Structure formats: C-alpha cells, structure tokens
Coordinates of C-alpha atoms in Angstrom, one line a residue:
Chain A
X1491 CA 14.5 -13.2 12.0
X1492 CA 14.2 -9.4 12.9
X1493 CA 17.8 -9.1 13.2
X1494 CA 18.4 -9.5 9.6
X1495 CA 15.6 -7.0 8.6
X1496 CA 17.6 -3.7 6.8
X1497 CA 17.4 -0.3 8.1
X1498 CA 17.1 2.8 6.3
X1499 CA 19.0 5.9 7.5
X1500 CA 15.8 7.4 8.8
X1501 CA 15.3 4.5 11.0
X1502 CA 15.6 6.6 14.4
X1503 CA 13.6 9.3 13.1
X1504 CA 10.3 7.4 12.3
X1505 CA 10.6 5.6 15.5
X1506 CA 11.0 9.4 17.2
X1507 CA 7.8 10.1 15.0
X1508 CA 5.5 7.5 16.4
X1509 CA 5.8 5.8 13.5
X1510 CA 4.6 1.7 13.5
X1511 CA 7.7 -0.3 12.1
X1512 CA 7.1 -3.0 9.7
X1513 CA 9.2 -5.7 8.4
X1514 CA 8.4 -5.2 4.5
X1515 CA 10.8 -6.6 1.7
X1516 CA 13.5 -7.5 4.0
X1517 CA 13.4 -4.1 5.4
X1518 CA 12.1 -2.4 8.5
X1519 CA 9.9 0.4 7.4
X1520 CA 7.0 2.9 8.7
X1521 CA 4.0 1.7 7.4
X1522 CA 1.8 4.5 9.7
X1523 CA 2.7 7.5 11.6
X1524 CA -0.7 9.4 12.4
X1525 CA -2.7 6.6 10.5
X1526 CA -3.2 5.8 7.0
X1527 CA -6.5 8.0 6.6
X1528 CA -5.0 11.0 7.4
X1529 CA -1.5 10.4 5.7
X1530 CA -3.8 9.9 2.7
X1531 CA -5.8 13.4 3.0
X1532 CA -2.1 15.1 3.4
X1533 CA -0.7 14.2 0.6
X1534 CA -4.2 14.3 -1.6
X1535 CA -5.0 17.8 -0.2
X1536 CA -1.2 19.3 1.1
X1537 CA 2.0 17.3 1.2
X1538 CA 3.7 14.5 2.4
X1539 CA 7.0 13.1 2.4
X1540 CA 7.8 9.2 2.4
X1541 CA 11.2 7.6 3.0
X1542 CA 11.2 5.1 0.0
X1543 CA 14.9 4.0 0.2
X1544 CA 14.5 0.4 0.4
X1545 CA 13.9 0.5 -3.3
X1546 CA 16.9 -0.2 -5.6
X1547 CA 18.9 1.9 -7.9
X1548 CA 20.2 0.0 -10.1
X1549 CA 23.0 2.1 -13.0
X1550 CA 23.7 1.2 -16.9
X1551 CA 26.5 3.6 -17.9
X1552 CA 28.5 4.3 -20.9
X1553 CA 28.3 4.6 -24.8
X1554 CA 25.9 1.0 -25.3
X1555 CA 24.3 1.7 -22.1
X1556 CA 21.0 3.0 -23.8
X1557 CA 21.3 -0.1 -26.2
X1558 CA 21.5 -2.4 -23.7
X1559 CA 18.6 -1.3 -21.5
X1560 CA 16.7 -1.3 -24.8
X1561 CA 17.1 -5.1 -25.2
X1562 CA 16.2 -5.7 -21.6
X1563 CA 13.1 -3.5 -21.1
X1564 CA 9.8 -3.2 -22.9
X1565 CA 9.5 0.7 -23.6
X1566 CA 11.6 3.0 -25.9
X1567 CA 14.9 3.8 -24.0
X1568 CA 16.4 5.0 -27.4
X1569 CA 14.0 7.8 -27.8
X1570 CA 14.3 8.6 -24.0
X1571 CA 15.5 12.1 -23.8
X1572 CA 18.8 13.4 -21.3
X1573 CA 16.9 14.5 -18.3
X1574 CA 13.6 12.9 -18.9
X1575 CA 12.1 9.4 -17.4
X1576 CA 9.8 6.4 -18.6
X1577 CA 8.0 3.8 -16.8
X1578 CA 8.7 0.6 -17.9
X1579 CA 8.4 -2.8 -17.0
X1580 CA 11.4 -6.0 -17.7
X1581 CA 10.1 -9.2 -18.8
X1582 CA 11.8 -12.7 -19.1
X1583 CA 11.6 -14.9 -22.2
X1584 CA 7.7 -15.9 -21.5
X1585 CA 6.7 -12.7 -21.5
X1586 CA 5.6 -12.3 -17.9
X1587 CA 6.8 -9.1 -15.7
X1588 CA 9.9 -9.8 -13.4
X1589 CA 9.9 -6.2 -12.5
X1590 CA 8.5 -2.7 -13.0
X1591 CA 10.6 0.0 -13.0
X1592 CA 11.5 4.0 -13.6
X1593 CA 14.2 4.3 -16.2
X1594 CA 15.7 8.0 -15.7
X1595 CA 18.3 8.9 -18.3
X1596 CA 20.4 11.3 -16.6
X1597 CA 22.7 12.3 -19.3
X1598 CA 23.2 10.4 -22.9
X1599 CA 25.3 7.7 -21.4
X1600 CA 24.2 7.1 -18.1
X1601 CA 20.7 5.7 -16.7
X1602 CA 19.5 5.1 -13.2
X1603 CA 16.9 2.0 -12.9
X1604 CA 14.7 2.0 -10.1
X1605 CA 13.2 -1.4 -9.2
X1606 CA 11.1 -2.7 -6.4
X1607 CA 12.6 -3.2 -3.0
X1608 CA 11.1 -6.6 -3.4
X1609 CA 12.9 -7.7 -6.3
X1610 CA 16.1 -6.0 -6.0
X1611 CA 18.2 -8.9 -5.5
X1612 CA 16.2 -10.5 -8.3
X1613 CA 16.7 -8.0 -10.7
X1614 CA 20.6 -7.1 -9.6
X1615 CA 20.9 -10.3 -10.4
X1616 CA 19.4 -10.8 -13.6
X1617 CA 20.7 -7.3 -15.1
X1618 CA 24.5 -8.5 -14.1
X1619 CA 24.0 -11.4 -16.0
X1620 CA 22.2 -9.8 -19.4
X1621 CA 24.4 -6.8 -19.6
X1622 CA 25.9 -6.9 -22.6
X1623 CA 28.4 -4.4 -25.2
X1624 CA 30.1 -1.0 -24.2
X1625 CA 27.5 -0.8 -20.5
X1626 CA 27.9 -1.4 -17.3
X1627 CA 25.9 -2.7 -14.4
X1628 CA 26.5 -1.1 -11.2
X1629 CA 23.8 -1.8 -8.1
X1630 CA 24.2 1.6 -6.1
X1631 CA 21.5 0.6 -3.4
X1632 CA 22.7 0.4 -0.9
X1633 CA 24.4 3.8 -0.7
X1634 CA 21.4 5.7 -2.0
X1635 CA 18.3 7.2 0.1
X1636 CA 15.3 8.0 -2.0
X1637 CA 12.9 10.4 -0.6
X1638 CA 9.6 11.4 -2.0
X1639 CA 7.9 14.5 -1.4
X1640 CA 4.4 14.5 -2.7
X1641 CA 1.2 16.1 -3.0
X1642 CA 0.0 19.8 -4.7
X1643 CA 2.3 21.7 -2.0
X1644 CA 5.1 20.0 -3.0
X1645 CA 6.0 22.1 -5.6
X1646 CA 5.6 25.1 -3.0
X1647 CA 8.2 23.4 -0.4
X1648 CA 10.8 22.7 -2.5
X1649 CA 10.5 26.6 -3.4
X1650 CA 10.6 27.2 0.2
X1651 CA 14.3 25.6 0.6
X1652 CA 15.7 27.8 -1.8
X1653 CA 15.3 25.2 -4.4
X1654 CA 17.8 25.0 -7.4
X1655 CA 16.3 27.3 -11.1
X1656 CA 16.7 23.5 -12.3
X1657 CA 15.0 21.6 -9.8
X1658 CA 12.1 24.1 -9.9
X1659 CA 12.1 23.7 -14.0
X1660 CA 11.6 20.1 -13.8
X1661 CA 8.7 19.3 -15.3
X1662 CA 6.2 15.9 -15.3
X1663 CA 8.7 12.6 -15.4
X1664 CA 11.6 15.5 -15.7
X1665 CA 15.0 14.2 -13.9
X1666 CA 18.2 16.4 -13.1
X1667 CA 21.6 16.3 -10.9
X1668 CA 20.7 19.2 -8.8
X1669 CA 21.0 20.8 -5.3
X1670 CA 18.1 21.1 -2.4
X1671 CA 19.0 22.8 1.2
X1672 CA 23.1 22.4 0.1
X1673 CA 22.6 18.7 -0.8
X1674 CA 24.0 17.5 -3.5
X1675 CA 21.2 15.0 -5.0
X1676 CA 19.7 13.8 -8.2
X1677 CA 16.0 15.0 -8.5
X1678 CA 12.9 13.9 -10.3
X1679 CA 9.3 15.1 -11.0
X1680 CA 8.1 11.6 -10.5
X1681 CA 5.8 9.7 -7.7
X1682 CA 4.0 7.0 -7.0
X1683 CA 0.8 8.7 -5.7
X1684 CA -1.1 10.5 -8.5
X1685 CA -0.1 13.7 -7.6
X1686 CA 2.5 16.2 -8.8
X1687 CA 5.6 15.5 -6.5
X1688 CA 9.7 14.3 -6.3
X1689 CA 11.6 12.1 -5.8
X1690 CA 15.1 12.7 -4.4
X1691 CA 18.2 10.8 -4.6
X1692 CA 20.8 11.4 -2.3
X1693 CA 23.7 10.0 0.2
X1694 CA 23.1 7.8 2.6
X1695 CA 24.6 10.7 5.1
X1696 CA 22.4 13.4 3.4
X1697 CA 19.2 11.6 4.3
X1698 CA 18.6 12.9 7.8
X1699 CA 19.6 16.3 7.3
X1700 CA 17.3 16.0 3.9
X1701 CA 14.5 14.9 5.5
X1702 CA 14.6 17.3 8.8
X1703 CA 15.0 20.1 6.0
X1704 CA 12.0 19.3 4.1
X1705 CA 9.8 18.5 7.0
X1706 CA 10.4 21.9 8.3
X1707 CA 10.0 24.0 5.4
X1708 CA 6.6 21.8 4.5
X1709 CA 5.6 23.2 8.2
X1710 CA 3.5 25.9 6.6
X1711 CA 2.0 23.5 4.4
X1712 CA 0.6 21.2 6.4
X1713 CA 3.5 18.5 5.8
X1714 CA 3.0 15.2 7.5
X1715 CA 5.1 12.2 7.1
X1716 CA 3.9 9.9 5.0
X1717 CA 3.8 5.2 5.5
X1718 CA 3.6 2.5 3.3
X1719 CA 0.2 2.1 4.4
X1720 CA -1.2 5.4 2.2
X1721 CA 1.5 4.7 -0.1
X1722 CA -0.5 1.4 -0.8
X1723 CA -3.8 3.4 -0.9
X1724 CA -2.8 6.2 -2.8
X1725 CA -1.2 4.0 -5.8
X1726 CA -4.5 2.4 -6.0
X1727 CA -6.7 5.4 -5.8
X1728 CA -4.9 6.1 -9.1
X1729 CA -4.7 2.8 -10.4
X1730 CA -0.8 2.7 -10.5
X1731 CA 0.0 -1.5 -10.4
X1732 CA 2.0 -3.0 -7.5
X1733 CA 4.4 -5.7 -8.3
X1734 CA 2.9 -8.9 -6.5
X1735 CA -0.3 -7.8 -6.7
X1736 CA -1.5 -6.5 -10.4
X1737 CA 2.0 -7.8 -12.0
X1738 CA 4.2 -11.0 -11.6
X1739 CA 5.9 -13.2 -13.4
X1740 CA 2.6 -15.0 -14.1
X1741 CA 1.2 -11.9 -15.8
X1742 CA 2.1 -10.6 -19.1
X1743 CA 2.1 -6.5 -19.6
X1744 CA -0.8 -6.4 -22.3
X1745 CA -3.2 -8.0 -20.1
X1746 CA -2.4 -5.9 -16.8
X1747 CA -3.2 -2.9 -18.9
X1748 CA 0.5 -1.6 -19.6
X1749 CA 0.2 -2.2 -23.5
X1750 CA 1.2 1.3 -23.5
X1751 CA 4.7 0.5 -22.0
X1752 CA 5.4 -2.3 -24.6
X1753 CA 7.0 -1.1 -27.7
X1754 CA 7.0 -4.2 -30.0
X1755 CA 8.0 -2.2 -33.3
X1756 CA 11.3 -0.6 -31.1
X1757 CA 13.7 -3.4 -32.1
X1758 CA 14.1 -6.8 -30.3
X1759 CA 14.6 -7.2 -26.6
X1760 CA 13.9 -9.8 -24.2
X1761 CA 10.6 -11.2 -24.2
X1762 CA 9.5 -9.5 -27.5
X1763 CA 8.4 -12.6 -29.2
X1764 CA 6.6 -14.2 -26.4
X1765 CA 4.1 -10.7 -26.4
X1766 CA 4.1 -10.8 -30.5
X1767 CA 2.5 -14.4 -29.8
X1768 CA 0.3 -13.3 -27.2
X1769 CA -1.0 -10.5 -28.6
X1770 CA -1.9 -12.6 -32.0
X1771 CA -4.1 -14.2 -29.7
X1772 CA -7.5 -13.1 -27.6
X1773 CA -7.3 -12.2 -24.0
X1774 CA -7.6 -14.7 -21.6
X1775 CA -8.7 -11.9 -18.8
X1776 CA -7.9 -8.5 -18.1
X1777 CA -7.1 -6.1 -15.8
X1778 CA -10.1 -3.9 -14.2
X1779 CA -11.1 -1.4 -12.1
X1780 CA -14.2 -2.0 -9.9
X1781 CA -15.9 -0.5 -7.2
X1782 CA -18.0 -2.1 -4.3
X1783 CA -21.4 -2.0 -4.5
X1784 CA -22.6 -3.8 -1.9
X1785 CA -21.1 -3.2 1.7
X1786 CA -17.3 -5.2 1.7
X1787 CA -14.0 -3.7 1.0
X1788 CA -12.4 -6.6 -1.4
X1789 CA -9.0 -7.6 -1.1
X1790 CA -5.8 -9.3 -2.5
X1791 CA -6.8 -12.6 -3.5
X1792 CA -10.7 -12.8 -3.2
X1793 CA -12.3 -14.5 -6.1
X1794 CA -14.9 -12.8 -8.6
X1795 CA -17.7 -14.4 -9.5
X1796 CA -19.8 -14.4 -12.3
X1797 CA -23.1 -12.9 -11.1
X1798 CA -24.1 -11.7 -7.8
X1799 CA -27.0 -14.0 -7.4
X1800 CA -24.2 -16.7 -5.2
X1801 CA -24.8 -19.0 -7.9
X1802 CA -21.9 -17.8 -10.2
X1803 CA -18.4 -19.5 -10.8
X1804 CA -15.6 -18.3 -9.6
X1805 CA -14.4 -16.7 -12.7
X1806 CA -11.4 -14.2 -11.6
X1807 CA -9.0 -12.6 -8.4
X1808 CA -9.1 -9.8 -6.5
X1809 CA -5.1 -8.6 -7.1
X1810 CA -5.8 -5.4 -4.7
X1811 CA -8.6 -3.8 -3.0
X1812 CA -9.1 -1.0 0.0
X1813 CA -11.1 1.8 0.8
X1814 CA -10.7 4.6 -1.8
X1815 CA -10.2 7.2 1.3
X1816 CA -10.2 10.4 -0.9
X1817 CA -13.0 9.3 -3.4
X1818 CA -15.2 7.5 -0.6
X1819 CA -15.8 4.2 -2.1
X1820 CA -14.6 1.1 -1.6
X1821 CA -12.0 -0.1 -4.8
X1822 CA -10.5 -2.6 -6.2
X1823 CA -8.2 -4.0 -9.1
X1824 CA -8.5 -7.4 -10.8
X1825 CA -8.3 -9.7 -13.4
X1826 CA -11.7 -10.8 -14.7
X1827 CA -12.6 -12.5 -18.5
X1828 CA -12.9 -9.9 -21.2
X1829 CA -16.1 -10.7 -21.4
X1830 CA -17.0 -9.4 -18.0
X1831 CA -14.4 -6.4 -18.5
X1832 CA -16.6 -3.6 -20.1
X1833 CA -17.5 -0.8 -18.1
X1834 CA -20.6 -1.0 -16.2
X1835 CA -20.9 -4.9 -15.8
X1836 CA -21.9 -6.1 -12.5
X1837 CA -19.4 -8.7 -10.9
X1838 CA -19.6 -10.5 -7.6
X1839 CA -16.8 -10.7 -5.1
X1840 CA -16.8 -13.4 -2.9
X1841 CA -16.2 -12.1 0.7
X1842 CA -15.8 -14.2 3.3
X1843 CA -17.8 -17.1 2.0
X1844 CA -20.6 -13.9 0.7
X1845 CA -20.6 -12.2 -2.4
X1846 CA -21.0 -8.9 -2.6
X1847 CA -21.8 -6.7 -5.4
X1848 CA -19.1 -4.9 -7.2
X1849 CA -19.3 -2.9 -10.5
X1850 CA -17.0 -2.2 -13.2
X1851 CA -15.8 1.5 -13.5
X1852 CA -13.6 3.6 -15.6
X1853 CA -9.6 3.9 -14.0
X1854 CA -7.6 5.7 -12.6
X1855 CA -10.2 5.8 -9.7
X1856 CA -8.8 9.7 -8.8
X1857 CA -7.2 11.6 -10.9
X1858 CA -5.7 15.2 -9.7
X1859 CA -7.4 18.3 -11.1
X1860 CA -4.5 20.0 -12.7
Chain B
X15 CA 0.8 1.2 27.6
X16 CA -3.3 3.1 27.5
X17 CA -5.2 2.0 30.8
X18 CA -7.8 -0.8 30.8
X19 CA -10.7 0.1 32.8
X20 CA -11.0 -2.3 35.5
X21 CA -14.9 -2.7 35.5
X22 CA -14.3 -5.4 32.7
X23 CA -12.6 -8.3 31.8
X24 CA -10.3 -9.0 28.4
X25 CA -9.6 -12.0 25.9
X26 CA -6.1 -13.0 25.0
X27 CA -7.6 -11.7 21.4
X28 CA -8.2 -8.4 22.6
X29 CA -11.9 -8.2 23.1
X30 CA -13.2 -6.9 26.2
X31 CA -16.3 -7.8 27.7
X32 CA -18.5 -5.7 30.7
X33 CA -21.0 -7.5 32.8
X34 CA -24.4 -5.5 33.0
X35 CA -26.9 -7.6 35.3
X36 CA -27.0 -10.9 33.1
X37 CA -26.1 -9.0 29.9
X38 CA -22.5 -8.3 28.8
X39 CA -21.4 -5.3 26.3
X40 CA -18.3 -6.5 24.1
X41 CA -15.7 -4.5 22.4
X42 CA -12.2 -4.6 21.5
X43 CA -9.4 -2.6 23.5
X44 CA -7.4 -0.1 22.8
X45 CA -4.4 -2.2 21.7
X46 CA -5.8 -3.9 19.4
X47 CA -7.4 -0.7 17.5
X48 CA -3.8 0.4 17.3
X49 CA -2.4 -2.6 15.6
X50 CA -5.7 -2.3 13.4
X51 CA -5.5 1.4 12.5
X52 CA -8.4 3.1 10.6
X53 CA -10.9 1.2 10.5
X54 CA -13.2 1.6 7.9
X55 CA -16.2 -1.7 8.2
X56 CA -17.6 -3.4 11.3
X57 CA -19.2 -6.8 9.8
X58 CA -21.5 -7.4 12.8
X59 CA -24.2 -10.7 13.3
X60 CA -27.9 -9.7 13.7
X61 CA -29.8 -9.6 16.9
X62 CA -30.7 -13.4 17.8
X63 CA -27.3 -14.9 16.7
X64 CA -26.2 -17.2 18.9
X65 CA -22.6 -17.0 19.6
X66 CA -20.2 -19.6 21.5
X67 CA -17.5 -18.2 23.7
X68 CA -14.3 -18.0 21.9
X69 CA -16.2 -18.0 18.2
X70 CA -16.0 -16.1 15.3
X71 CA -18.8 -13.3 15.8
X72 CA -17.9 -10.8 13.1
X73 CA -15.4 -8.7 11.1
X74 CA -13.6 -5.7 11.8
X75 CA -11.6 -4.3 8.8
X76 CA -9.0 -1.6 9.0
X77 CA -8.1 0.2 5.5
X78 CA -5.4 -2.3 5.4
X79 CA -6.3 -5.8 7.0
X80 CA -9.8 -8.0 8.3
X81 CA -9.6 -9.2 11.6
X82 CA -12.0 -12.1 13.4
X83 CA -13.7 -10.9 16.2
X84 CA -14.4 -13.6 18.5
X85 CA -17.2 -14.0 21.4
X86 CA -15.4 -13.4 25.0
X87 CA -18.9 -15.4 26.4
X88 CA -21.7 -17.4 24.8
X89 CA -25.1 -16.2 24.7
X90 CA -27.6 -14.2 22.2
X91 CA -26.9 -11.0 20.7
X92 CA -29.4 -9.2 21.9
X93 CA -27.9 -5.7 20.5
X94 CA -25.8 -4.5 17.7
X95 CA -23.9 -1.4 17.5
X96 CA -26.2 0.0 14.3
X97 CA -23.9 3.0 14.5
X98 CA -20.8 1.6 13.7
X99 CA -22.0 0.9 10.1
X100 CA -22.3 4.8 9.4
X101 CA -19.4 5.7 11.2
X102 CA -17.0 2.9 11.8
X103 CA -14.0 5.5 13.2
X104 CA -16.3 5.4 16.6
X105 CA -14.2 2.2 17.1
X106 CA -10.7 3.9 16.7
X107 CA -12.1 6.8 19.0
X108 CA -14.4 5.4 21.7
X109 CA -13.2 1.1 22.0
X110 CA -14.4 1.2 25.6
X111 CA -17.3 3.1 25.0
X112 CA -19.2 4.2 21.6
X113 CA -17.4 2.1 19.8
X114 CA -18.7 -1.1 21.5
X115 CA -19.6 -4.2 19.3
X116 CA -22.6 -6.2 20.6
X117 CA -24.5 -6.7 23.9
X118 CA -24.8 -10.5 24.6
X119 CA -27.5 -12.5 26.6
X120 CA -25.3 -14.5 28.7
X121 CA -26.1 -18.0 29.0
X122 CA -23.4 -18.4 32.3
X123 CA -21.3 -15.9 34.5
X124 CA -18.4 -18.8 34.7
X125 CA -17.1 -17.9 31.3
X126 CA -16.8 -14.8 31.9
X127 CA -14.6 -15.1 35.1
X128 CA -12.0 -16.7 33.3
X129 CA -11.2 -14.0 31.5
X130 CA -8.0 -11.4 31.9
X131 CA -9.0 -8.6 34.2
X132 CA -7.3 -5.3 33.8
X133 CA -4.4 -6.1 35.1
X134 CA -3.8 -9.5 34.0
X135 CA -4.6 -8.0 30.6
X136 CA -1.9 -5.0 30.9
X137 CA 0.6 -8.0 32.0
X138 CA -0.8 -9.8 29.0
X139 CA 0.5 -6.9 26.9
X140 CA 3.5 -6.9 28.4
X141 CA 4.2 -10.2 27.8
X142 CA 3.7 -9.8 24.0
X143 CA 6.2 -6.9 23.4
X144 CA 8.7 -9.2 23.9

C-alpha cells in the first residue's frame, strides 16, 4: 500500500525538516513540521511556505480554449482577463460539484486549471472527454511543482530574491510567466490561506533549488515551513470550502454558499439547467459558519441538532470543524435548514453522544487587516 | 526514540500509569503526544467515576483528530487534572509530569503488573515502526 503512495520532489527535504509524512490523496505529504499551532501563527503573523504539488494542473490551449472552459465551469471564463485568475467550481449534469478549481488565464489562448489532488484523475478524466472545438486538454501534473508562499511577509521575500518588476506587480488573483532566484516559473497572487501570498509554478527539477531559495531569503522573516495540517486550519479560519468536506458531488454550489461563482446569465454550460431548477426552488439547507459555545471542538461529520436542550433532532452535519488557532475559538462549517441559518441562532452539536452548544456567526471567521 | 521513565508501567495504547501507595497517576507518553500533535481539549470524567481497566475514560483532542483514552487499571478517579482544561498544551509539554490525566483509586495491584514497563514499552515502539 505505501509503495504506490506518490512523492513530491521535496520528498527528502521535509523528511530532513522533521517533517511527519502522511499518505493524503495518493500522495505522501508533510502534514506537520514544528506542529500545526505554530505553522498556523507563521503564516498568520510572518510567512510560510507549503509544498502543494500534489495538486493538478490541468491546460486548455488554443483559439476555443476560453469557450470550451466556459461550457465546462460555472463562472465567467469569457470575461477573464490575460493575466488574471477566478475561482470556480465544475459541476456535472445534476448540478452537484465534481471539483473546485483556480482558472488562471495566462495569455488569451491558453489557461492553467488547478484541481484538487483528490480529484485529479477524476477530473483529467472528465475534461479529456468534454473537450470540445479549436482546445486542447493537456494534464501537465505530473511535471509541475507548485509551491506556495504565504502570509503578510511574503510579499517582502519574494522582494528579497530579487524578484521579477512583474512578479512584484502582481496584484490580488494576478498570474504571470515570470522569473524568481533564475527560475523560470509561472507566478500567481493567489493562496489558500486568507492571506496575501503566491503560488508558484515550476519544474519538477526547479523545486528543490526553489524551495532552499525561498526558505533562506524568508530567514529574516521568520519563515517556517508550512503542513497540510495548518493548511486545513487556515482555509477554515477564512471560510475557504474543502472539496469532501463543504463540496461534493452531493452538494450543489448555491447551497455551499458559492452562488457568487455561478454565472447562470453567462451562456450554457454543463450543469446550468440543473441550478436554474434548483434555484426556482427554496433551500433545502445551507451552508454556515458556527462557533462553539459550549466546551467541544466539532468535527467532520457530527450531527446538529435542533436545540441544545438533548431533546432536538438531528437536523444537519458538521462538514468541518477545528480550533480557530489565530482567533481562539473553536469553529466550524455546516449544512443546517435555512431556518436555523440566520446569524445568531443557537444550534446543538452532538459530540460524542453530548451536545454542545454552538452559535451561528458571520464568515469568513478571520479576515486579514489589509 | 524519547526515554520512558522506568518508575512506571505503559499500555499498548500509550497510556502510562505510576503507582503511588494504592493510588496510580495516569497519563499518556511521549509517543503518543507526537502522533497527536497540539492538543487543544482534554475531555476528562469527574472525581468518583469508576473506570474498568482497558475502558474508555476520556478524550484527548489534537487540532486535528479525538483520541480514546483508556483506563491502564480499574478503580475511582479520585483526581482530575483541573489544569489541563485552561491550558491543555501542558500535555504536549509535560506527558510524564504536569500534563498527567487522572489519579485512580486502585481496586488491585495485579492489573497493573501486567502492564509494559519501560522497556517492554520502548520494544513495543519498536515493534510498531515497522
């Protein structure tokens, strides 16, 4: 079984880092180096730099390329600037989420798609077999490292390596084929953490030297390397969804909260009528932020109860939950009645055969100053 | 591999357990508060609970995961760790020390002596890294 786990090209060097290796979507991957708490206050407060290249890169290129993504994913590709990225997510004909993903349009013909390590063969598969016109579908995975560097200093390192006039210009969900410490890589002002950040693109036999680089010029910053572990709790201190745990293919977008990623007036594309239907009807549940109350951490899968009296029906799930390590409470996400969705309305989450008192708050839990 | 003490014994679930007089102080080692990580709750019983060796006693969560704690001896708890409510990283610093669990009322010695001393315990380890 842990023979056929993947290995990024970083492997060696989170091992030499003290680094605890998980299996995680078919891959081998740090998911704590000093420990999640602290990985979590680097990156909130300084920087931190993950190895994310288990996730896929998936290409569309050429003249229909734009078209094609635009009958494939739910938000605007057409009006998608050269240089600039969207969030997105890719339903199937019911409507329900078989992916979310970063569309970057690098130039006017040519896109990179980032999907979820998770559901790359999923999606590789399913794009190969939708492509359509004058586009094609090229899975560049595995020869691509991704590296994000993240956190209000990152700006600052990326200065400190010399960085590239057009790196440096990139602003918010800004992408560019660029340079960084003599690398040739594609950059973007994008993250999966709340905070202002990159993510970098590059070789496979870039990635060490890329990553020793930035590591050493974050030195004076306070740089740590960063796990999946405070990947997990950062995304959730800012209310950013996790495939499998907010969104699946039993989940529509409009009831997970990403109505604003679902374009229905941009043309058709796939899954468009299933969402006109749902949205002519009332919500079944919703999406919500909470925090604990009562002493309990929720988690993935708990129920919520109506109530916190013991008495109530189980009337919703957990989809994530942990300690919200830079705000100090204990938060979750999950799908409750609309009824029970407004801010301020007490819920019950049944912990261990207990339930606990959790209340309804306003998301994203943090949100950076600037 | 950190060193056990060797005035204790330890469970094949990584809880240790240290006589004192007809008493025993339980905790959980050093291993298994680096597979845990962080960890941010201690769900411990109250004082009275009776607890069967090799039962579920209480909770330990890290930021990531909820582990069982279970009973290395049965008896009554006839102290709980208050401290580890306000400040649950005591567990991640101190396992063999401040950051013990409860103190049971042993109802027999025999249990106890089945139990992994420090050295069986280190071989334990050992055994499960491969």
């Amino acid at each position: 079984m842990t023979d056929a786990l993947r290995r990024t090209p970083l492997y060696e060097r989170h091992c030499a880092l003290g680094a605890r290796m998980v299996p995680f979507a078919g891959w081998e991957m740090p998911v704590q180096y000093k420990g999640v708490t602290q990985e979590h206050a680097a990156v909130r407060t300084a920087v931190g730099l993950f190895d994310v290249s288990h996730m896929g890169e998936l290409y569309f290129e050429g003249p229909g390329a734009a078209a094609c993504l635009d009958s494939l994913v739910t938000n605007d590709i057409a009006k998608l600037a050269p240089g600039r990225a969207v969030y997105t997510v890719c339903c199937n004909e019911r409507g329900t989420i078989l992916d979310d993903l970063i569309v970057y349009r690098l130039s006017e013909t040519r896109f990179l798609v980032v999907c979820n390590a998770s559901n790359r063969d999923k999606m590789q598969a399913h794009f190969a077999s939708q492509v359509r016109g004058r586009c094609t579908f090229t899975d560049r995975s595995d020869e691509t490292a991704l590296l994000a560097l993240q956190g209000p200093k990152a700006a600052s390192v990326v200065r400190e390596l010399g960085g590239d006039p057009v790196l440096t210009s990139l602003t918010r969900m800004g992408v560019a084929q660029t340079t960084l410490a003599g690398i040739s890589l594609i950059a973007a002002r994008t993250g999966y953490t709340g905070e202002d950040g990159y993510e970098v693109f590059c070789a496979l036999s870039d990635a060490g030297t890329l990553w020793d680089r930035l590591l050493e010029a974050g030195k004076k910053h306070s740089i740590e390397p960063i796990g999946l572990g405070a990947r997990d709790t950062l995304r959730l201190e800012s209310r950013l969804s996790l495939y499998g745990h907010e969104i699946d293919e039993t989940t529509n977008p409009l009831e997970a909260g990403l109505g604003w990623v679902v374009k229905l007036d941009k043309g058709d594309f796939l899954g468009r009528a299933a969402l006109l239907a749902a949205k002519a009807q009332p919500a079944t549940r919703k999406l919500v932020g909470f925090e604990m109350v009562g002493r309990g951490i929720a988690r993935q899968g708990y129920p919520i109860v109506d109530g916190i009296d013991g008495k109530g029906a189980p009337v919703g799930v957990v989809t994530s939950g942990s300690p919200g390590l830079h705000i100090g409470k204990n938060i979750g996400l999950g799908y409750v009645p609309p009824k029970l969705s407004a801010l301020g309305t007490s819920i019950g989450i049944e912990i261990r055969g207990k339930v606990i008192e959790a209340r309804v708050c306003a998301t994203p839990f943090y949100k950076r100053s600037t | 591999m950190a060193n056990h003490p060797a005035d204790r014994r330890y469970t094949k679930d990584h809880e240790w357990a240290r006589r004192e007089g007809d008493l025993v102080r339980v905790g959980i080692t050093s291993f298994a508060v680096e597979q845990l990580g962080d960890v941010t709750l201690v769900d411990l019983p109250s004082k009275g609970t009776k607890v069967k060796a090799g039962g579920h006693f209480g909770d330990i969560e890290s930021v990531k995961a909820v582990s069982e704690l279970f009973a290395p001896a049965s008896g009554e708890v006839v102290e709980v760790n208050a401290t580890l409510e306000k400040n649950p990283e005591l567990v991640n610093e101190s396992p063999y020390d401040k950051g013990f669990m409860i103190v049971l009322k042993l109802e027999s010695s025999a249990e106890l002596d089945k139990l992994f001393d420090a050295a069986a315990y280190a071989a334990f380890l050992g055994s499960l890294e491969h």
